[in-house]
């Protein structure tokens, strides 16, 4: 039972490069999220999706793009990497029904932009 | 504007004693609150939640208390164990129906043996 899987675990990018952080979940959850965690800070919501084909901005969306073509996958795209995007990125999923439900997190991708 | 605040960056407690972690929020529309535990190099792990229709929820050694009038929640861990040493995040959602979760900045708990 894999849960939420993120790849890669680590990545170093040069300024201006682009990359896609992959996230997949096998729990058939409708909701998926991308958060970033900077040192000593909490988790900030970048983008989220309430189902395939539907995405919306979170607290800190600038510099990122997402797509949700399937229930399982929610990739996060960085087009022009900047040092301010150095962070640990967490993907999460949940399946709220009539009430909210907890988020299930992956183990993160540590990204360094130099 | 920080809607969810954890004002204590760190806390040290003796093994066997009670750990109390606090969290304040500003948005009165929040109606669901969660606590997560995070070890280094791992993703956050769900601990316990509470909805706004309750003021207390217990799960084993963990109890969450919600004071809606004060916009305050706390997590009690009794008894504290060395394995509880981690960073604890509170999170809140609600109001928009889209289940966006806003997290606090975390409290690092150290349980001393």
CSV table of N, CA, C and O in Angstrom, one decimal, chain B residues 7-80:
chain,number,residue,atom,x,y,z
B,7,UNK,N,2.7,29.9,18.5
B,7,UNK,CA,3.6,30.9,19.0
B,7,UNK,C,4.8,30.4,19.7
B,7,UNK,O,5.8,31.1,20.0
B,8,UNK,N,4.8,29.1,20.0
B,8,UNK,CA,6.0,28.5,20.7
B,8,UNK,C,6.8,27.7,19.7
B,8,UNK,O,6.3,26.6,19.3
B,9,UNK,N,8.0,28.1,19.3
B,9,UNK,CA,8.7,27.4,18.3
B,9,UNK,C,9.3,26.1,18.9
B,9,UNK,O,9.5,25.1,18.1
B,10,UNK,N,9.4,26.0,20.2
B,10,UNK,CA,10.0,24.8,20.8
B,10,UNK,C,9.5,24.6,22.2
B,10,UNK,O,9.0,25.5,22.9
B,11,UNK,N,9.5,23.3,22.6
B,11,UNK,CA,9.1,22.9,23.9
B,11,UNK,C,9.8,21.7,24.4
B,11,UNK,O,10.0,20.7,23.6
B,12,UNK,N,10.3,21.7,25.6
B,12,UNK,CA,11.0,20.5,26.2
B,12,UNK,C,10.2,20.0,27.4
B,12,UNK,O,9.8,20.8,28.2
B,13,UNK,N,10.0,18.7,27.5
B,13,UNK,CA,9.2,18.1,28.5
B,13,UNK,C,10.0,16.8,29.0
B,13,UNK,O,10.6,16.1,28.2
B,14,UNK,N,9.8,16.6,30.3
B,14,UNK,CA,10.4,15.3,30.8
B,14,UNK,C,9.5,14.1,30.4
B,14,UNK,O,8.3,14.2,30.4
B,15,UNK,N,10.2,13.0,30.2
B,15,UNK,CA,9.5,11.8,29.9
B,15,UNK,C,8.5,11.5,31.0
B,15,UNK,O,8.8,11.6,32.2
B,16,UNK,N,7.2,11.1,30.6
B,16,UNK,CA,6.2,10.7,31.5
B,16,UNK,C,5.3,11.9,31.9
B,16,UNK,O,4.2,11.7,32.5
B,17,UNK,N,5.8,13.2,31.7
B,17,UNK,CA,5.0,14.3,32.0
B,17,UNK,C,4.0,14.7,30.8
B,17,UNK,O,4.1,14.1,29.8
B,18,UNK,N,3.2,15.7,31.0
B,18,UNK,CA,2.3,16.1,30.0
B,18,UNK,C,3.0,17.1,29.1
B,18,UNK,O,3.7,18.0,29.5
B,19,UNK,N,2.7,17.0,27.8
B,19,UNK,CA,3.1,18.0,26.8
B,19,UNK,C,1.9,18.7,26.3
B,19,UNK,O,0.9,18.1,26.0
B,20,UNK,N,1.9,20.0,26.3
B,20,UNK,CA,0.8,20.8,25.8
B,20,UNK,C,1.3,21.7,24.7
B,20,UNK,O,2.2,22.6,24.9
B,21,UNK,N,0.7,21.5,23.5
B,21,UNK,CA,1.1,22.3,22.4
B,21,UNK,C,-0.1,23.2,22.0
B,21,UNK,O,-1.2,22.7,22.0
B,22,UNK,N,0.2,24.5,21.7
B,22,UNK,CA,-0.9,25.4,21.5
B,22,UNK,C,-1.0,25.9,20.1
B,22,UNK,O,0.1,26.0,19.4
B,23,UNK,N,-2.2,26.4,19.7
B,23,UNK,CA,-2.4,26.9,18.4
B,23,UNK,C,-3.5,27.9,18.4
B,23,UNK,O,-4.6,27.6,19.1
B,24,UNK,N,-3.3,29.0,17.7
B,24,UNK,CA,-4.4,30.0,17.7
B,24,UNK,C,-4.7,30.3,16.2
B,24,UNK,O,-3.9,30.1,15.3
B,25,UNK,N,-6.0,30.6,16.0
B,25,UNK,CA,-6.4,30.9,14.6
B,25,UNK,C,-7.2,32.2,14.6
B,25,UNK,O,-7.8,32.6,15.6
B,26,UNK,N,-7.3,32.8,13.4
B,26,UNK,CA,-8.0,34.1,13.3
B,26,UNK,C,-9.3,34.0,12.5
B,26,UNK,O,-10.2,34.9,12.7
B,27,UNK,N,-9.4,33.0,11.6
B,27,UNK,CA,-10.6,32.9,10.7
B,27,UNK,C,-11.7,32.2,11.4
B,27,UNK,O,-11.6,31.0,11.7
B,28,UNK,N,-12.8,32.9,11.7
B,28,UNK,CA,-13.9,32.2,12.4
B,28,UNK,C,-14.7,31.2,11.5
B,28,UNK,O,-15.5,30.5,12.0
B,29,UNK,N,-14.3,31.2,10.2
B,29,UNK,CA,-15.0,30.3,9.4
B,29,UNK,C,-14.4,28.9,9.4
B,29,UNK,O,-14.9,27.9,8.9
B,30,UNK,N,-13.2,28.7,10.0
B,30,UNK,CA,-12.6,27.4,10.1
B,30,UNK,C,-13.5,26.5,10.9
B,30,UNK,O,-14.0,26.9,12.0
B,31,UNK,N,-13.7,25.3,10.5
B,31,UNK,CA,-14.6,24.4,11.2
B,31,UNK,C,-14.0,23.0,11.4
B,31,UNK,O,-14.7,22.0,11.8
B,32,UNK,N,-12.7,22.8,10.9
B,32,UNK,CA,-12.1,21.5,11.1
B,32,UNK,C,-10.6,21.7,11.4
B,32,UNK,O,-10.0,22.5,10.6
B,33,UNK,N,-10.1,21.0,12.4
B,33,UNK,CA,-8.8,21.3,12.8
B,33,UNK,C,-8.0,20.0,13.0
B,33,UNK,O,-8.6,19.0,13.4
B,34,UNK,N,-6.8,20.0,12.6
B,34,UNK,CA,-6.0,18.8,12.7
B,34,UNK,C,-4.6,19.0,13.3
B,34,UNK,O,-4.1,20.2,13.3
B,35,UNK,N,-4.0,18.0,13.9
B,35,UNK,CA,-2.6,18.0,14.3
B,35,UNK,C,-1.8,17.0,13.6
B,35,UNK,O,-2.3,15.9,13.4
B,36,UNK,N,-0.6,17.4,13.2
B,36,UNK,CA,0.3,16.5,12.5
B,36,UNK,C,1.6,16.5,13.2
B,36,UNK,O,2.0,17.4,13.8
B,37,UNK,N,2.3,15.3,13.1
B,37,UNK,CA,3.6,15.2,13.6
B,37,UNK,C,4.6,14.9,12.5
B,37,UNK,O,4.2,14.3,11.5
B,38,UNK,N,5.7,15.5,12.6
B,38,UNK,CA,6.7,15.4,11.5
B,38,UNK,C,8.1,15.1,12.0
B,38,UNK,O,8.6,15.8,12.8
B,39,UNK,N,8.6,14.0,11.5
B,39,UNK,CA,10.0,13.6,11.8
B,39,UNK,C,10.9,14.2,10.6
B,39,UNK,O,10.4,14.3,9.5
B,40,UNK,N,12.2,14.4,10.9
B,40,UNK,CA,13.1,14.8,9.8
B,40,UNK,C,13.1,13.9,8.6
B,40,UNK,O,13.0,12.7,8.8
B,41,UNK,N,13.1,14.5,7.4
B,41,UNK,CA,13.2,13.7,6.2
B,41,UNK,C,11.9,12.9,5.9
B,41,UNK,O,12.0,11.9,5.1
B,42,UNK,N,10.8,13.1,6.6
B,42,UNK,CA,9.6,12.4,6.3
B,42,UNK,C,8.5,13.4,6.1
B,42,UNK,O,8.6,14.6,6.5
B,43,UNK,N,7.4,12.9,5.5
B,43,UNK,CA,6.2,13.8,5.4
B,43,UNK,C,5.5,13.9,6.7
B,43,UNK,O,5.6,13.0,7.6
B,44,UNK,N,4.6,14.9,6.9
B,44,UNK,CA,3.8,15.0,8.1
B,44,UNK,C,2.9,13.8,8.2
B,44,UNK,O,2.4,13.3,7.2
B,45,UNK,N,2.7,13.3,9.4
B,45,UNK,CA,1.8,12.2,9.7
B,45,UNK,C,0.6,12.7,10.5
B,45,UNK,O,0.8,13.4,11.5
B,46,UNK,N,-0.6,12.3,10.1
B,46,UNK,CA,-1.8,12.8,10.8
B,46,UNK,C,-1.9,12.2,12.2
B,46,UNK,O,-1.6,11.0,12.4
B,47,UNK,N,-2.2,13.0,13.2
B,47,UNK,CA,-2.3,12.5,14.6
B,47,UNK,C,-3.8,12.5,15.0
B,47,UNK,O,-4.3,11.4,15.5
B,48,UNK,N,-4.5,13.6,15.0
B,48,UNK,CA,-5.8,13.7,15.6
B,48,UNK,C,-6.5,14.9,15.0
B,48,UNK,O,-5.8,15.9,14.6
B,49,UNK,N,-7.8,14.9,14.9
B,49,UNK,CA,-8.6,16.0,14.4
B,49,UNK,C,-9.7,16.3,15.3
B,49,UNK,O,-10.1,15.5,16.2
B,50,UNK,N,-10.3,17.5,15.1
B,50,UNK,CA,-11.6,17.8,15.8
B,50,UNK,C,-12.4,18.8,14.9
B,50,UNK,O,-11.8,19.6,14.2
B,51,UNK,N,-13.7,18.6,14.9
B,51,UNK,CA,-14.5,19.5,14.2
B,51,UNK,C,-15.1,20.5,15.1
B,51,UNK,O,-15.1,20.3,16.4
B,52,UNK,N,-15.6,21.6,14.6
B,52,UNK,CA,-16.0,22.7,15.4
B,52,UNK,C,-17.3,22.4,16.2
B,52,UNK,O,-17.7,23.2,17.1
B,53,UNK,N,-17.9,21.3,16.0
B,53,UNK,CA,-19.1,21.0,16.8
B,53,UNK,C,-18.7,20.3,18.1
B,53,UNK,O,-19.6,20.1,19.0
B,54,UNK,N,-17.4,20.0,18.3
B,54,UNK,CA,-17.0,19.4,19.5
B,54,UNK,C,-16.0,20.3,20.2
B,54,UNK,O,-15.5,21.3,19.6
B,55,UNK,N,-15.7,20.1,21.5
B,55,UNK,CA,-14.7,20.8,22.2
B,55,UNK,C,-13.6,20.0,22.7
B,55,UNK,O,-12.6,20.5,23.2
B,56,UNK,N,-13.7,18.7,22.4
B,56,UNK,CA,-12.6,17.7,22.9
B,56,UNK,C,-12.7,16.5,22.1
B,56,UNK,O,-13.8,16.0,21.7
B,57,UNK,N,-11.5,16.0,21.7
B,57,UNK,CA,-11.4,14.7,21.1
B,57,UNK,C,-10.2,13.9,21.6
B,57,UNK,O,-9.1,14.5,21.7
B,58,UNK,N,-10.4,12.6,21.9
B,58,UNK,CA,-9.3,11.9,22.5
B,58,UNK,C,-9.0,10.7,21.6
B,58,UNK,O,-9.8,10.1,21.0
B,59,UNK,N,-7.7,10.4,21.6
B,59,UNK,CA,-7.2,9.1,20.9
B,59,UNK,C,-6.0,8.7,21.6
B,59,UNK,O,-4.9,9.1,21.3
B,60,UNK,N,-6.2,7.7,22.5
B,60,UNK,CA,-5.1,7.2,23.3
B,60,UNK,C,-4.4,8.2,24.1
B,60,UNK,O,-5.1,8.9,24.9
B,61,UNK,N,-3.1,8.5,23.9
B,61,UNK,CA,-2.4,9.4,24.7
B,61,UNK,C,-2.6,10.9,24.3
B,61,UNK,O,-2.1,11.8,24.9
B,62,UNK,N,-3.3,11.0,23.1
B,62,UNK,CA,-3.5,12.4,22.5
B,62,UNK,C,-4.9,12.9,22.7
B,62,UNK,O,-5.9,12.2,22.5
B,63,UNK,N,-5.0,14.1,23.2
B,63,UNK,CA,-6.3,14.8,23.3
B,63,UNK,C,-6.2,16.2,22.7
B,63,UNK,O,-5.2,16.9,23.0
B,64,UNK,N,-7.2,16.5,21.9
B,64,UNK,CA,-7.2,17.9,21.4
B,64,UNK,C,-8.4,18.6,22.0
B,64,UNK,O,-9.5,18.0,22.1
B,65,UNK,N,-8.2,19.8,22.4
B,65,UNK,CA,-9.2,20.7,23.0
B,65,UNK,C,-9.4,21.9,22.0
B,65,UNK,O,-8.4,22.5,21.5
B,66,UNK,N,-10.7,22.3,21.8
B,66,UNK,CA,-11.0,23.4,21.0
B,66,UNK,C,-11.8,24.4,21.8
B,66,UNK,O,-12.8,24.1,22.4
B,67,UNK,N,-11.3,25.6,21.8
B,67,UNK,CA,-12.1,26.7,22.4
B,67,UNK,C,-12.4,27.7,21.4
B,67,UNK,O,-11.6,28.6,21.0
B,68,UNK,N,-13.7,27.6,20.8
B,68,UNK,CA,-14.0,28.4,19.7
B,68,UNK,C,-14.1,29.9,20.0
B,68,UNK,O,-13.8,30.8,19.2
B,69,UNK,N,-14.6,30.2,21.2
B,69,UNK,CA,-14.7,31.7,21.5
B,69,UNK,C,-13.3,32.3,21.6
B,69,UNK,O,-13.2,33.5,21.2
B,70,UNK,N,-12.3,31.6,22.0
B,70,UNK,CA,-11.0,32.1,22.1
B,70,UNK,C,-10.2,31.9,20.8
B,70,UNK,O,-9.1,32.3,20.6
B,71,UNK,N,-10.8,31.1,19.9
B,71,UNK,CA,-10.1,30.7,18.6
B,71,UNK,C,-8.8,30.1,19.0
B,71,UNK,O,-7.7,30.5,18.5
B,72,UNK,N,-8.8,29.1,19.8
B,72,UNK,CA,-7.6,28.4,20.3
B,72,UNK,C,-7.8,26.9,20.4
B,72,UNK,O,-8.9,26.5,20.8
B,73,UNK,N,-6.8,26.2,20.0
B,73,UNK,CA,-6.8,24.7,20.2
B,73,UNK,C,-5.5,24.3,20.8
B,73,UNK,O,-4.5,25.0,20.7
B,74,UNK,N,-5.6,23.2,21.5
B,74,UNK,CA,-4.3,22.7,22.1
B,74,UNK,C,-4.3,21.1,22.0
B,74,UNK,O,-5.3,20.5,21.9
B,75,UNK,N,-3.1,20.6,21.9
B,75,UNK,CA,-2.9,19.2,21.9
B,75,UNK,C,-2.2,18.8,23.2
B,75,UNK,O,-1.1,19.4,23.5
B,76,UNK,N,-2.8,17.8,23.9
B,76,UNK,CA,-2.2,17.3,25.1
B,76,UNK,C,-1.7,15.9,24.8
B,76,UNK,O,-2.4,15.1,24.3
B,77,UNK,N,-0.4,15.6,25.2
B,77,UNK,CA,0.1,14.3,25.1
B,77,UNK,C,0.5,13.8,26.5
B,77,UNK,O,1.3,14.4,27.2
B,78,UNK,N,-0.2,12.7,26.9
B,78,UNK,CA,0.0,12.2,28.3
B,78,UNK,C,0.0,10.7,28.2
B,78,UNK,O,-0.9,10.1,27.8
B,79,UNK,N,1.1,10.0,28.8
B,79,UNK,CA,2.4,10.6,29.2
B,79,UNK,C,3.3,10.8,28.0
B,79,UNK,O,3.2,10.1,27.0
B,80,UNK,N,4.1,11.8,28.0
B,80,UNK,CA,5.0,12.0,26.9
B,80,UNK,C,6.1,10.9,26.9
B,80,UNK,O,6.6,10.5,27.9
